[in-house]
């Protein structure tokens, strides 16, 4: 992208961030993205502290390029994880699912750059007040946990650009160099990509999950679970049971019972594509094969550069 604030902030070659996805973003995926010139993130949301520490140690051996940790602020063992992140000298943290106001000053004291994921321009302004270094504007095309506002990326990104002067990263439905160029025209200075990397060779998701995702079309995901935590899910047997319950007005407790324990782990990490929770974004409809990260990054940057030489925003 023509603007280099994201590259300068994180010390990366390309303004491409791999989303820190639960059960997908282990050290292999994060290191591969960083080694290819982007910014890899470990997905702390599905890791116990000792598991995250193991992945941090392996990251240090796997790459000498910048990388970070994605930390949902609803993490149940936050104090232990923050202390461990600081102790290991992690330089970049992306936060989500909560207010960054309390944690950001502490991370800054440790020399850590902080970006926060938002789903509205209101939250973006609050992030600037909290002192974060960058914001990620994520539209509801994205997979997994999502904003209740259901704002699309095309609508959200320009509104966030108007609301804050912070470096801006666009996310949600971005899976190509063309989408990266479009995000730049909307005012973004970098992109965060999840779905495309979730089905990559280096993703820690189960092969069954990846193959299932390759067969999904443009109408095969839907936002659900608003009474718990809004999430974009692929349609399978579990989703059908959730939808039937939601249509009849089921309570949050009933929905939790239908999901059962560890539903995302079952679907993504263990590969139960029938009764597991399959979190994936709308962009999956355009993905037809499982590729390695190096090839994915090359495809994105090559297409982006080809388009950017012909157009000017």
PDB file of C-alpha atoms in Angstrom:
ATOM      1  CA  UNK A   1       0.000   0.000   0.000  1.00  0.00           C
ATOM      2  CA  UNK A   2       1.190   3.503  -0.781  1.00  0.00           C
ATOM      3  CA  UNK A   3       0.889   4.667   2.827  1.00  0.00           C
ATOM      4  CA  UNK A   4       3.578   3.070   4.994  1.00  0.00           C
ATOM      5  CA  UNK A   5       2.397   3.869   8.515  1.00  0.00           C
ATOM      6  CA  UNK A   6       1.471   0.251   9.263  1.00  0.00           C
ATOM      7  CA  UNK A   7       4.769  -1.030   7.886  1.00  0.00           C
ATOM      8  CA  UNK A   8       6.688   1.582   9.875  1.00  0.00           C
ATOM      9  CA  UNK A   9       4.727   0.910  13.066  1.00  0.00           C
ATOM     10  CA  UNK A  10       5.338  -2.828  13.056  1.00  0.00           C
ATOM     11  CA  UNK A  11       8.589  -2.984  11.083  1.00  0.00           C
ATOM     12  CA  UNK A  12       7.189  -5.198   8.311  1.00  0.00           C
ATOM     13  CA  UNK A  13       7.684  -5.274   4.530  1.00  0.00           C
ATOM     14  CA  UNK A  14       4.036  -5.620   3.513  1.00  0.00           C
ATOM     15  CA  UNK A  15       1.013  -4.211   5.418  1.00  0.00           C
ATOM     16  CA  UNK A  16      -0.608  -7.640   5.655  1.00  0.00           C
ATOM     17  CA  UNK A  17      -1.528  -9.016   9.080  1.00  0.00           C
ATOM     18  CA  UNK A  18      -2.642 -12.594   9.638  1.00  0.00           C
ATOM     19  CA  UNK A  19      -5.569 -12.644  12.027  1.00  0.00           C
ATOM     20  CA  UNK A  20      -4.841 -14.340  15.368  1.00  0.00           C
ATOM     21  CA  UNK A  21      -7.506 -17.023  14.906  1.00  0.00           C
ATOM     22  CA  UNK A  22      -8.481 -19.580  17.530  1.00  0.00           C
ATOM     23  CA  UNK A  23      -7.292 -23.115  16.697  1.00  0.00           C
ATOM     24  CA  UNK A  24      -5.663 -21.899  13.449  1.00  0.00           C
ATOM     25  CA  UNK A  25      -2.982 -19.367  14.359  1.00  0.00           C
ATOM     26  CA  UNK A  26      -0.209 -21.363  15.959  1.00  0.00           C
ATOM     27  CA  UNK A  27       3.501 -20.680  15.610  1.00  0.00           C
ATOM     28  CA  UNK A  28       3.801 -22.355  12.187  1.00  0.00           C
ATOM     29  CA  UNK A  29       1.228 -20.080  10.554  1.00  0.00           C
ATOM     30  CA  UNK A  30       2.371 -16.941  12.372  1.00  0.00           C
ATOM     31  CA  UNK A  31       6.040 -17.554  11.575  1.00  0.00           C
ATOM     32  CA  UNK A  32       5.315 -18.297   7.914  1.00  0.00           C
ATOM     33  CA  UNK A  33       3.415 -15.015   7.488  1.00  0.00           C
ATOM     34  CA  UNK A  34       6.166 -13.022   9.213  1.00  0.00           C
ATOM     35  CA  UNK A  35       8.873 -14.723   7.149  1.00  0.00           C
ATOM     36  CA  UNK A  36       6.918 -13.836   3.986  1.00  0.00           C
ATOM     37  CA  UNK A  37       6.986 -10.134   4.868  1.00  0.00           C
ATOM     38  CA  UNK A  38       3.692  -9.720   6.722  1.00  0.00           C
ATOM     39  CA  UNK A  39       2.861  -9.757  10.422  1.00  0.00           C
ATOM     40  CA  UNK A  40       2.017 -13.111  11.962  1.00  0.00           C
ATOM     41  CA  UNK A  41      -0.079 -13.255  15.123  1.00  0.00           C
ATOM     42  CA  UNK A  42      -0.427 -16.098  17.598  1.00  0.00           C
ATOM     43  CA  UNK A  43      -4.066 -16.740  18.485  1.00  0.00           C
ATOM     44  CA  UNK A  44      -4.032 -16.723  22.291  1.00  0.00           C
ATOM     45  CA  UNK A  45      -7.805 -17.148  22.526  1.00  0.00           C
ATOM     46  CA  UNK A  46      -7.637 -20.932  22.215  1.00  0.00           C
ATOM     47  CA  UNK A  47      -4.455 -21.455  24.237  1.00  0.00           C
ATOM     48  CA  UNK A  48      -3.897 -22.048  27.930  1.00  0.00           C
ATOM     49  CA  UNK A  49      -1.021 -19.881  29.260  1.00  0.00           C
ATOM     50  CA  UNK A  50       1.471 -22.746  29.151  1.00  0.00           C
ATOM     51  CA  UNK A  51       0.500 -23.542  25.549  1.00  0.00           C
ATOM     52  CA  UNK A  52       0.843 -19.919  24.501  1.00  0.00           C
ATOM     53  CA  UNK A  53       4.255 -19.788  26.153  1.00  0.00           C
ATOM     54  CA  UNK A  54       5.333 -22.840  24.169  1.00  0.00           C
ATOM     55  CA  UNK A  55       4.237 -21.185  20.933  1.00  0.00           C
ATOM     56  CA  UNK A  56       6.022 -17.941  21.840  1.00  0.00           C
ATOM     57  CA  UNK A  57       9.260 -19.844  22.432  1.00  0.00           C
ATOM     58  CA  UNK A  58       8.909 -21.652  19.095  1.00  0.00           C
ATOM     59  CA  UNK A  59       8.166 -18.369  17.312  1.00  0.00           C
ATOM     60  CA  UNK A  60      11.453 -16.943  18.528  1.00  0.00           C
ATOM     61  CA  UNK A  61      13.272 -19.863  16.908  1.00  0.00           C
ATOM     62  CA  UNK A  62      11.201 -19.871  13.718  1.00  0.00           C
ATOM     63  CA  UNK A  63      11.565 -16.220  12.661  1.00  0.00           C
ATOM     64  CA  UNK A  64      13.681 -13.150  13.255  1.00  0.00           C
ATOM     65  CA  UNK A  65      10.968 -10.957  11.702  1.00  0.00           C
ATOM     66  CA  UNK A  66       8.337  -8.982  13.664  1.00  0.00           C
ATOM     67  CA  UNK A  67       5.367 -10.919  15.038  1.00  0.00           C
ATOM     68  CA  UNK A  68       2.774 -10.551  17.758  1.00  0.00           C
ATOM     69  CA  UNK A  69       0.006 -12.057  19.858  1.00  0.00           C
ATOM     70  CA  UNK A  70      -3.744 -11.626  19.445  1.00  0.00           C
ATOM     71  CA  UNK A  71      -5.261 -11.363  22.922  1.00  0.00           C
ATOM     72  CA  UNK A  72      -9.050 -11.322  23.438  1.00  0.00           C
ATOM     73  CA  UNK A  73      -9.743  -9.140  26.461  1.00  0.00           C
ATOM     74  CA  UNK A  74     -12.278 -11.671  27.766  1.00  0.00           C
ATOM     75  CA  UNK A  75      -9.426 -14.169  28.232  1.00  0.00           C
ATOM     76  CA  UNK A  76     -10.024 -15.892  31.604  1.00  0.00           C
ATOM     77  CA  UNK A  77      -6.374 -15.881  32.751  1.00  0.00           C
ATOM     78  CA  UNK A  78      -5.481 -12.388  31.602  1.00  0.00           C
ATOM     79  CA  UNK A  79      -3.033 -11.479  34.373  1.00  0.00           C
ATOM     80  CA  UNK A  80      -0.923 -14.599  33.855  1.00  0.00           C
ATOM     81  CA  UNK A  81      -0.847 -14.133  30.094  1.00  0.00           C
ATOM     82  CA  UNK A  82       0.035 -10.441  30.175  1.00  0.00           C
ATOM     83  CA  UNK A  83       2.863 -11.080  32.628  1.00  0.00           C
ATOM     84  CA  UNK A  84       4.167 -13.874  30.444  1.00  0.00           C
ATOM     85  CA  UNK A  85       3.933 -11.807  27.239  1.00  0.00           C
ATOM     86  CA  UNK A  86       5.945  -9.029  28.873  1.00  0.00           C
ATOM     87  CA  UNK A  87       8.481 -11.457  30.331  1.00  0.00           C
ATOM     88  CA  UNK A  88       9.125 -13.008  26.916  1.00  0.00           C
ATOM     89  CA  UNK A  89       9.645  -9.629  25.275  1.00  0.00           C
ATOM     90  CA  UNK A  90       6.715  -9.780  22.851  1.00  0.00           C
ATOM     91  CA  UNK A  91       6.714  -6.492  20.928  1.00  0.00           C
ATOM     92  CA  UNK A  92       3.222  -6.408  19.373  1.00  0.00           C
ATOM     93  CA  UNK A  93      -0.211  -7.226  20.818  1.00  0.00           C
ATOM     94  CA  UNK A  94      -3.558  -7.057  19.031  1.00  0.00           C
ATOM     95  CA  UNK A  95      -6.475  -6.876  21.462  1.00  0.00           C
ATOM     96  CA  UNK A  96     -10.160  -7.518  20.848  1.00  0.00           C
ATOM     97  CA  UNK A  97     -13.505  -8.268  22.517  1.00  0.00           C
ATOM     98  CA  UNK A  98     -13.455  -5.550  25.157  1.00  0.00           C
ATOM     99  CA  UNK A  99     -12.127  -2.108  26.045  1.00  0.00           C
ATOM    100  CA  UNK A 100      -8.357  -1.582  25.637  1.00  0.00           C
ATOM    101  CA  UNK A 101      -8.362   1.347  28.074  1.00  0.00           C
ATOM    102  CA  UNK A 102      -7.016  -0.546  31.092  1.00  0.00           C
ATOM    103  CA  UNK A 103      -4.460  -2.815  29.432  1.00  0.00           C
ATOM    104  CA  UNK A 104      -2.908  -0.468  26.849  1.00  0.00           C
ATOM    105  CA  UNK A 105      -0.889   1.704  29.304  1.00  0.00           C
ATOM    106  CA  UNK A 106       0.624  -1.391  30.906  1.00  0.00           C
ATOM    107  CA  UNK A 107       1.631  -2.841  27.547  1.00  0.00           C
ATOM    108  CA  UNK A 108       3.078   0.492  26.465  1.00  0.00           C
ATOM    109  CA  UNK A 109       5.178   0.628  29.631  1.00  0.00           C
ATOM    110  CA  UNK A 110       6.725  -2.656  28.506  1.00  0.00           C
ATOM    111  CA  UNK A 111       7.494  -1.227  25.047  1.00  0.00           C
ATOM    112  CA  UNK A 112       4.697  -3.136  23.326  1.00  0.00           C
ATOM    113  CA  UNK A 113       2.787  -1.729  20.320  1.00  0.00           C
ATOM    114  CA  UNK A 114      -0.991  -2.166  20.676  1.00  0.00           C
ATOM    115  CA  UNK A 115      -3.662  -2.475  17.998  1.00  0.00           C
ATOM    116  CA  UNK A 116      -7.331  -3.034  18.816  1.00  0.00           C
ATOM    117  CA  UNK A 117     -10.123  -4.562  16.736  1.00  0.00           C
ATOM    118  CA  UNK A 118     -13.330  -2.495  16.424  1.00  0.00           C
ATOM    119  CA  UNK A 119     -16.708  -2.937  14.764  1.00  0.00           C
ATOM    120  CA  UNK A 120     -17.852   0.699  14.741  1.00  0.00           C
ATOM    121  CA  UNK A 121     -16.514   4.237  14.459  1.00  0.00           C
ATOM    122  CA  UNK A 122     -17.634   4.887  18.061  1.00  0.00           C
ATOM    123  CA  UNK A 123     -15.319   2.167  19.338  1.00  0.00           C
ATOM    124  CA  UNK A 124     -12.546   3.522  17.106  1.00  0.00           C
ATOM    125  CA  UNK A 125     -12.772   6.918  18.801  1.00  0.00           C
ATOM    126  CA  UNK A 126     -12.656   5.225  22.209  1.00  0.00           C
ATOM    127  CA  UNK A 127      -9.521   3.376  21.100  1.00  0.00           C
ATOM    128  CA  UNK A 128      -7.833   6.660  20.232  1.00  0.00           C
ATOM    129  CA  UNK A 129      -8.772   7.983  23.675  1.00  0.00           C
ATOM    130  CA  UNK A 130      -7.304   4.807  25.204  1.00  0.00           C
ATOM    131  CA  UNK A 131      -3.985   5.459  23.448  1.00  0.00           C
ATOM    132  CA  UNK A 132      -3.728   2.439  21.167  1.00  0.00           C
ATOM    133  CA  UNK A 133      -1.255   2.614  18.287  1.00  0.00           C
ATOM    134  CA  UNK A 134      -3.574   1.367  15.527  1.00  0.00           C
ATOM    135  CA  UNK A 135      -7.120   0.132  14.974  1.00  0.00           C
ATOM    136  CA  UNK A 136      -8.466  -2.788  12.987  1.00  0.00           C
ATOM    137  CA  UNK A 137     -11.890  -2.047  11.475  1.00  0.00           C
ATOM    138  CA  UNK A 138     -13.491  -5.460  11.029  1.00  0.00           C
ATOM    139  CA  UNK A 139     -16.654  -5.795   8.963  1.00  0.00           C
ATOM    140  CA  UNK A 140     -19.194  -8.519   9.613  1.00  0.00           C
ATOM    141  CA  UNK A 141     -18.058 -10.527   6.583  1.00  0.00           C
ATOM    142  CA  UNK A 142     -15.342 -11.858   8.894  1.00  0.00           C
ATOM    143  CA  UNK A 143     -15.519 -15.319  10.401  1.00  0.00           C
ATOM    144  CA  UNK A 144     -15.837 -16.094  14.098  1.00  0.00           C
ATOM    145  CA  UNK A 145     -16.690 -13.482  16.717  1.00  0.00           C
ATOM    146  CA  UNK A 146     -18.171 -10.401  15.144  1.00  0.00           C
ATOM    147  CA  UNK A 147     -19.749  -7.032  15.845  1.00  0.00           C
ATOM    148  CA  UNK A 148     -23.423  -6.830  16.749  1.00  0.00           C
ATOM    149  CA  UNK A 149     -23.783  -3.854  14.406  1.00  0.00           C
ATOM    150  CA  UNK A 150     -23.477  -6.008  11.250  1.00  0.00           C
ATOM    151  CA  UNK A 151     -21.589  -3.246   9.419  1.00  0.00           C
ATOM    152  CA  UNK A 152     -19.912  -4.401   6.236  1.00  0.00           C
ATOM    153  CA  UNK A 153     -16.246  -3.639   5.636  1.00  0.00           C
ATOM    154  CA  UNK A 154     -17.080  -1.319   2.728  1.00  0.00           C
ATOM    155  CA  UNK A 155     -19.258   0.770   5.048  1.00  0.00           C
ATOM    156  CA  UNK A 156     -17.197   0.498   8.233  1.00  0.00           C
ATOM    157  CA  UNK A 157     -13.690   1.345   7.000  1.00  0.00           C
ATOM    158  CA  UNK A 158     -14.434   4.835   5.569  1.00  0.00           C
ATOM    159  CA  UNK A 159     -16.470   5.720   8.666  1.00  0.00           C
ATOM    160  CA  UNK A 160     -13.614   4.699  10.956  1.00  0.00           C
ATOM    161  CA  UNK A 161     -11.211   6.658   8.742  1.00  0.00           C
ATOM    162  CA  UNK A 162     -13.307   9.770   9.367  1.00  0.00           C
ATOM    163  CA  UNK A 163     -13.522   9.073  13.098  1.00  0.00           C
ATOM    164  CA  UNK A 164      -9.833   8.657  13.923  1.00  0.00           C
ATOM    165  CA  UNK A 165      -6.393   9.660  12.697  1.00  0.00           C
ATOM    166  CA  UNK A 166      -4.841   6.411  13.963  1.00  0.00           C
ATOM    167  CA  UNK A 167      -3.178   4.011  11.513  1.00  0.00           C
ATOM    168  CA  UNK A 168      -6.051   1.951  10.125  1.00  0.00           C
ATOM    169  CA  UNK A 169      -6.164  -1.733   9.202  1.00  0.00           C
ATOM    170  CA  UNK A 170      -9.160  -3.132   7.303  1.00  0.00           C
ATOM    171  CA  UNK A 171     -10.501  -6.629   8.019  1.00  0.00           C
ATOM    172  CA  UNK A 172     -13.453  -8.756   7.016  1.00  0.00           C
ATOM    173  CA  UNK A 173     -13.909 -10.335   3.592  1.00  0.00           C
ATOM    174  CA  UNK A 174     -10.370  -9.546   2.432  1.00  0.00           C
ATOM    175  CA  UNK A 175      -8.742 -12.462   0.631  1.00  0.00           C
ATOM    176  CA  UNK A 176      -7.006 -11.023  -2.439  1.00  0.00           C
ATOM    177  CA  UNK A 177      -4.774  -8.269  -3.714  1.00  0.00           C
ATOM    178  CA  UNK A 178      -7.831  -6.693  -5.325  1.00  0.00           C
ATOM    179  CA  UNK A 179      -9.579  -6.525  -1.944  1.00  0.00           C
ATOM    180  CA  UNK A 180      -6.414  -5.046  -0.471  1.00  0.00           C
ATOM    181  CA  UNK A 181      -6.426  -2.328  -3.134  1.00  0.00           C
ATOM    182  CA  UNK A 182     -10.111  -1.638  -2.475  1.00  0.00           C
ATOM    183  CA  UNK A 183      -9.429  -1.315   1.266  1.00  0.00           C
ATOM    184  CA  UNK A 184      -6.725   1.241   0.495  1.00  0.00           C
ATOM    185  CA  UNK A 185      -9.184   3.278  -1.563  1.00  0.00           C
ATOM    186  CA  UNK A 186     -11.512   3.293   1.431  1.00  0.00           C
ATOM    187  CA  UNK A 187      -8.798   4.767   3.640  1.00  0.00           C
ATOM    188  CA  UNK A 188      -7.082   1.718   5.122  1.00  0.00           C
ATOM    189  CA  UNK A 189      -3.302   1.531   5.408  1.00  0.00           C
ATOM    190  CA  UNK A 190      -3.091  -2.210   5.868  1.00  0.00           C
ATOM    191  CA  UNK A 191      -5.254  -5.322   5.863  1.00  0.00           C
ATOM    192  CA  UNK A 192      -5.879  -8.147   8.287  1.00  0.00           C
ATOM    193  CA  UNK A 193      -6.646 -11.475   6.652  1.00  0.00           C
ATOM    194  CA  UNK A 194      -8.157 -14.453   8.451  1.00  0.00           C
ATOM    195  CA  UNK A 195     -10.114 -16.911   6.315  1.00  0.00           C
ATOM    196  CA  UNK A 196      -7.475 -17.220   3.584  1.00  0.00           C
ATOM    197  CA  UNK A 197      -4.817 -18.130   6.150  1.00  0.00           C
ATOM    198  CA  UNK A 198      -7.189 -20.359   8.155  1.00  0.00           C
ATOM    199  CA  UNK A 199      -7.234 -22.848   5.269  1.00  0.00           C
ATOM    200  CA  UNK A 200      -3.522 -22.563   4.444  1.00  0.00           C
ATOM    201  CA  UNK A 201      -1.082 -25.447   4.716  1.00  0.00           C
ATOM    202  CA  UNK A 202       0.483 -23.949   7.845  1.00  0.00           C
ATOM    203  CA  UNK A 203      -2.799 -23.401   9.677  1.00  0.00           C
ATOM    204  CA  UNK A 204      -3.155 -25.668  12.703  1.00  0.00           C
ATOM    205  CA  UNK A 205      -6.799 -26.356  11.828  1.00  0.00           C
ATOM    206  CA  UNK A 206      -7.716 -29.947  11.023  1.00  0.00           C
ATOM    207  CA  UNK A 207      -7.486 -31.124   7.409  1.00  0.00           C
ATOM    208  CA  UNK A 208     -11.175 -32.056   7.586  1.00  0.00           C
ATOM    209  CA  UNK A 209     -11.991 -28.447   8.468  1.00  0.00           C
ATOM    210  CA  UNK A 210      -9.939 -27.124   5.552  1.00  0.00           C
ATOM    211  CA  UNK A 211     -11.489 -29.521   3.022  1.00  0.00           C
ATOM    212  CA  UNK A 212     -14.992 -28.715   4.278  1.00  0.00           C
ATOM    213  CA  UNK A 213     -14.328 -25.008   3.882  1.00  0.00           C
ATOM    214  CA  UNK A 214     -13.209 -25.457   0.267  1.00  0.00           C
ATOM    215  CA  UNK A 215     -16.710 -26.691  -0.553  1.00  0.00           C
ATOM    216  CA  UNK A 216     -18.527 -23.670   0.893  1.00  0.00           C
ATOM    217  CA  UNK A 217     -20.306 -21.195  -1.373  1.00  0.00           C
ATOM    218  CA  UNK A 218     -21.228 -17.543  -0.972  1.00  0.00           C
ATOM    219  CA  UNK A 219     -24.458 -18.356   0.899  1.00  0.00           C
ATOM    220  CA  UNK A 220     -23.013 -21.015   3.186  1.00  0.00           C
ATOM    221  CA  UNK A 221     -22.090 -18.854   6.198  1.00  0.00           C
ATOM    222  CA  UNK A 222     -24.297 -16.777   8.461  1.00  0.00           C
ATOM    223  CA  UNK A 223     -24.066 -14.622  11.575  1.00  0.00           C
ATOM    224  CA  UNK A 224     -25.526 -16.436  14.583  1.00  0.00           C
ATOM    225  CA  UNK A 225     -25.440 -16.639  18.385  1.00  0.00           C
ATOM    226  CA  UNK A 226     -26.261 -12.978  19.008  1.00  0.00           C
ATOM    227  CA  UNK A 227     -27.579 -13.826  22.458  1.00  0.00           C
ATOM    228  CA  UNK A 228     -24.142 -15.191  23.413  1.00  0.00           C
ATOM    229  CA  UNK A 229     -21.424 -13.682  21.218  1.00  0.00           C
ATOM    230  CA  UNK A 230     -22.238 -12.923  17.556  1.00  0.00           C
ATOM    231  CA  UNK A 231     -20.272 -15.332  15.366  1.00  0.00           C
ATOM    232  CA  UNK A 232     -20.163 -16.079  11.652  1.00  0.00           C
ATOM    233  CA  UNK A 233     -20.542 -19.834  11.208  1.00  0.00           C
ATOM    234  CA  UNK A 234     -20.614 -22.205   8.288  1.00  0.00           C
ATOM    235  CA  UNK A 235     -23.872 -24.055   7.808  1.00  0.00           C
ATOM    236  CA  UNK A 236     -23.723 -27.639   9.052  1.00  0.00           C
ATOM    237  CA  UNK A 237     -25.853 -29.848  11.301  1.00  0.00           C
ATOM    238  CA  UNK A 238     -24.876 -27.904  14.430  1.00  0.00           C
ATOM    239  CA  UNK A 239     -25.659 -24.598  12.746  1.00  0.00           C
ATOM    240  CA  UNK A 240     -29.080 -25.900  11.698  1.00  0.00           C
ATOM    241  CA  UNK A 241     -29.884 -26.791  15.303  1.00  0.00           C
ATOM    242  CA  UNK A 242     -28.755 -23.329  16.426  1.00  0.00           C
ATOM    243  CA  UNK A 243     -30.858 -21.592  13.765  1.00  0.00           C
ATOM    244  CA  UNK A 244     -33.956 -23.611  14.632  1.00  0.00           C
ATOM    245  CA  UNK A 245     -33.523 -22.707  18.296  1.00  0.00           C
ATOM    246  CA  UNK A 246     -32.914 -19.022  17.552  1.00  0.00           C
ATOM    247  CA  UNK A 247     -35.967 -18.874  15.262  1.00  0.00           C
ATOM    248  CA  UNK A 248     -38.178 -20.061  18.133  1.00  0.00           C
ATOM    249  CA  UNK A 249     -36.620 -17.592  20.575  1.00  0.00           C
ATOM    250  CA  UNK A 250     -34.279 -19.851  22.544  1.00  0.00           C
ATOM    251  CA  UNK A 251     -32.497 -18.342  25.539  1.00  0.00           C
ATOM    252  CA  UNK A 252     -28.735 -17.918  25.799  1.00  0.00           C
ATOM    253  CA  UNK A 253     -28.642 -20.883  28.177  1.00  0.00           C
ATOM    254  CA  UNK A 254     -30.451 -23.096  25.672  1.00  0.00           C
ATOM    255  CA  UNK A 255     -28.060 -22.069  22.906  1.00  0.00           C
ATOM    256  CA  UNK A 256     -25.056 -22.847  25.084  1.00  0.00           C
ATOM    257  CA  UNK A 257     -26.483 -26.293  25.770  1.00  0.00           C
ATOM    258  CA  UNK A 258     -26.882 -26.921  22.024  1.00  0.00           C
ATOM    259  CA  UNK A 259     -23.290 -25.867  21.382  1.00  0.00           C
ATOM    260  CA  UNK A 260     -21.966 -28.111  24.125  1.00  0.00           C
ATOM    261  CA  UNK A 261     -18.434 -27.918  25.525  1.00  0.00           C
ATOM    262  CA  UNK A 262     -15.501 -26.895  23.341  1.00  0.00           C
ATOM    263  CA  UNK A 263     -17.601 -26.546  20.188  1.00  0.00           C
ATOM    264  CA  UNK A 264     -15.036 -24.464  18.276  1.00  0.00           C
ATOM    265  CA  UNK A 265     -12.235 -26.883  19.157  1.00  0.00           C
ATOM    266  CA  UNK A 266     -14.383 -29.777  17.920  1.00  0.00           C
ATOM    267  CA  UNK A 267     -15.071 -28.105  14.620  1.00  0.00           C
ATOM    268  CA  UNK A 268     -11.808 -26.361  13.769  1.00  0.00           C
ATOM    269  CA  UNK A 269      -9.040 -28.250  15.558  1.00  0.00           C
ATOM    270  CA  UNK A 270     -10.535 -31.752  15.732  1.00  0.00           C
ATOM    271  CA  UNK A 271     -12.303 -31.613  12.377  1.00  0.00           C
ATOM    272  CA  UNK A 272     -15.876 -32.484  13.382  1.00  0.00           C
ATOM    273  CA  UNK A 273     -17.526 -30.683  10.476  1.00  0.00           C
ATOM    274  CA  UNK A 274     -20.980 -32.066  11.311  1.00  0.00           C
ATOM    275  CA  UNK A 275     -21.471 -31.268  14.996  1.00  0.00           C
ATOM    276  CA  UNK A 276     -18.595 -28.845  15.583  1.00  0.00           C
ATOM    277  CA  UNK A 277     -18.622 -25.059  15.320  1.00  0.00           C
ATOM    278  CA  UNK A 278     -17.126 -24.019  11.959  1.00  0.00           C
ATOM    279  CA  UNK A 279     -16.053 -20.379  12.242  1.00  0.00           C
ATOM    280  CA  UNK A 280     -15.132 -19.013   8.807  1.00  0.00           C
ATOM    281  CA  UNK A 281     -15.690 -15.799   6.844  1.00  0.00           C
ATOM    282  CA  UNK A 282     -17.680 -15.051   3.695  1.00  0.00           C
ATOM    283  CA  UNK A 283     -14.490 -14.849   1.642  1.00  0.00           C
ATOM    284  CA  UNK A 284     -14.240 -18.644   1.842  1.00  0.00           C
ATOM    285  CA  UNK A 285     -16.459 -18.864  -1.252  1.00  0.00           C
ATOM    286  CA  UNK A 286     -13.537 -17.694  -3.397  1.00  0.00           C
ATOM    287  CA  UNK A 287     -10.993 -20.166  -2.020  1.00  0.00           C
ATOM    288  CA  UNK A 288     -10.618 -23.288  -4.161  1.00  0.00           C
ATOM    289  CA  UNK A 289      -7.389 -24.911  -2.954  1.00  0.00           C
ATOM    290  CA  UNK A 290      -5.133 -25.214   0.059  1.00  0.00           C
ATOM    291  CA  UNK A 291      -1.907 -23.260  -0.479  1.00  0.00           C
ATOM    292  CA  UNK A 292       1.208 -22.505   1.504  1.00  0.00           C
ATOM    293  CA  UNK A 293       1.597 -19.086   3.101  1.00  0.00           C
ATOM    294  CA  UNK A 294       4.490 -18.038   0.847  1.00  0.00           C
ATOM    295  CA  UNK A 295       2.364 -18.643  -2.258  1.00  0.00           C
ATOM    296  CA  UNK A 296      -0.645 -16.891  -0.705  1.00  0.00           C
ATOM    297  CA  UNK A 297       1.400 -13.816   0.149  1.00  0.00           C
ATOM    298  CA  UNK A 298       2.950 -13.734  -3.313  1.00  0.00           C
ATOM    299  CA  UNK A 299      -0.500 -13.948  -4.926  1.00  0.00           C
ATOM    300  CA  UNK A 300      -1.840 -11.090  -2.783  1.00  0.00           C
ATOM    301  CA  UNK A 301       1.073  -8.731  -3.325  1.00  0.00           C
ATOM    302  CA  UNK A 302       1.421  -9.500  -7.047  1.00  0.00           C
ATOM    303  CA  UNK A 303      -2.276  -8.822  -7.683  1.00  0.00           C
ATOM    304  CA  UNK A 304      -2.247  -5.708  -5.511  1.00  0.00           C
ATOM    305  CA  UNK A 305       0.773  -4.228  -7.278  1.00  0.00           C
ATOM    306  CA  UNK A 306      -0.699  -4.998 -10.702  1.00  0.00           C
ATOM    307  CA  UNK A 307      -3.907  -3.165  -9.790  1.00  0.00           C
ATOM    308  CA  UNK A 308      -2.234  -0.261  -8.000  1.00  0.00           C
ATOM    309  CA  UNK A 309      -0.131   0.588 -11.055  1.00  0.00           C
ATOM    310  CA  UNK A 310      -3.324   1.082 -13.064  1.00  0.00           C
ATOM    311  CA  UNK A 311      -5.463   2.905 -10.525  1.00  0.00           C
ATOM    312  CA  UNK A 312      -5.100   5.779  -8.104  1.00  0.00           C
ATOM    313  CA  UNK A 313      -7.422   6.372  -5.147  1.00  0.00           C
TER     314      UNK A 313
END
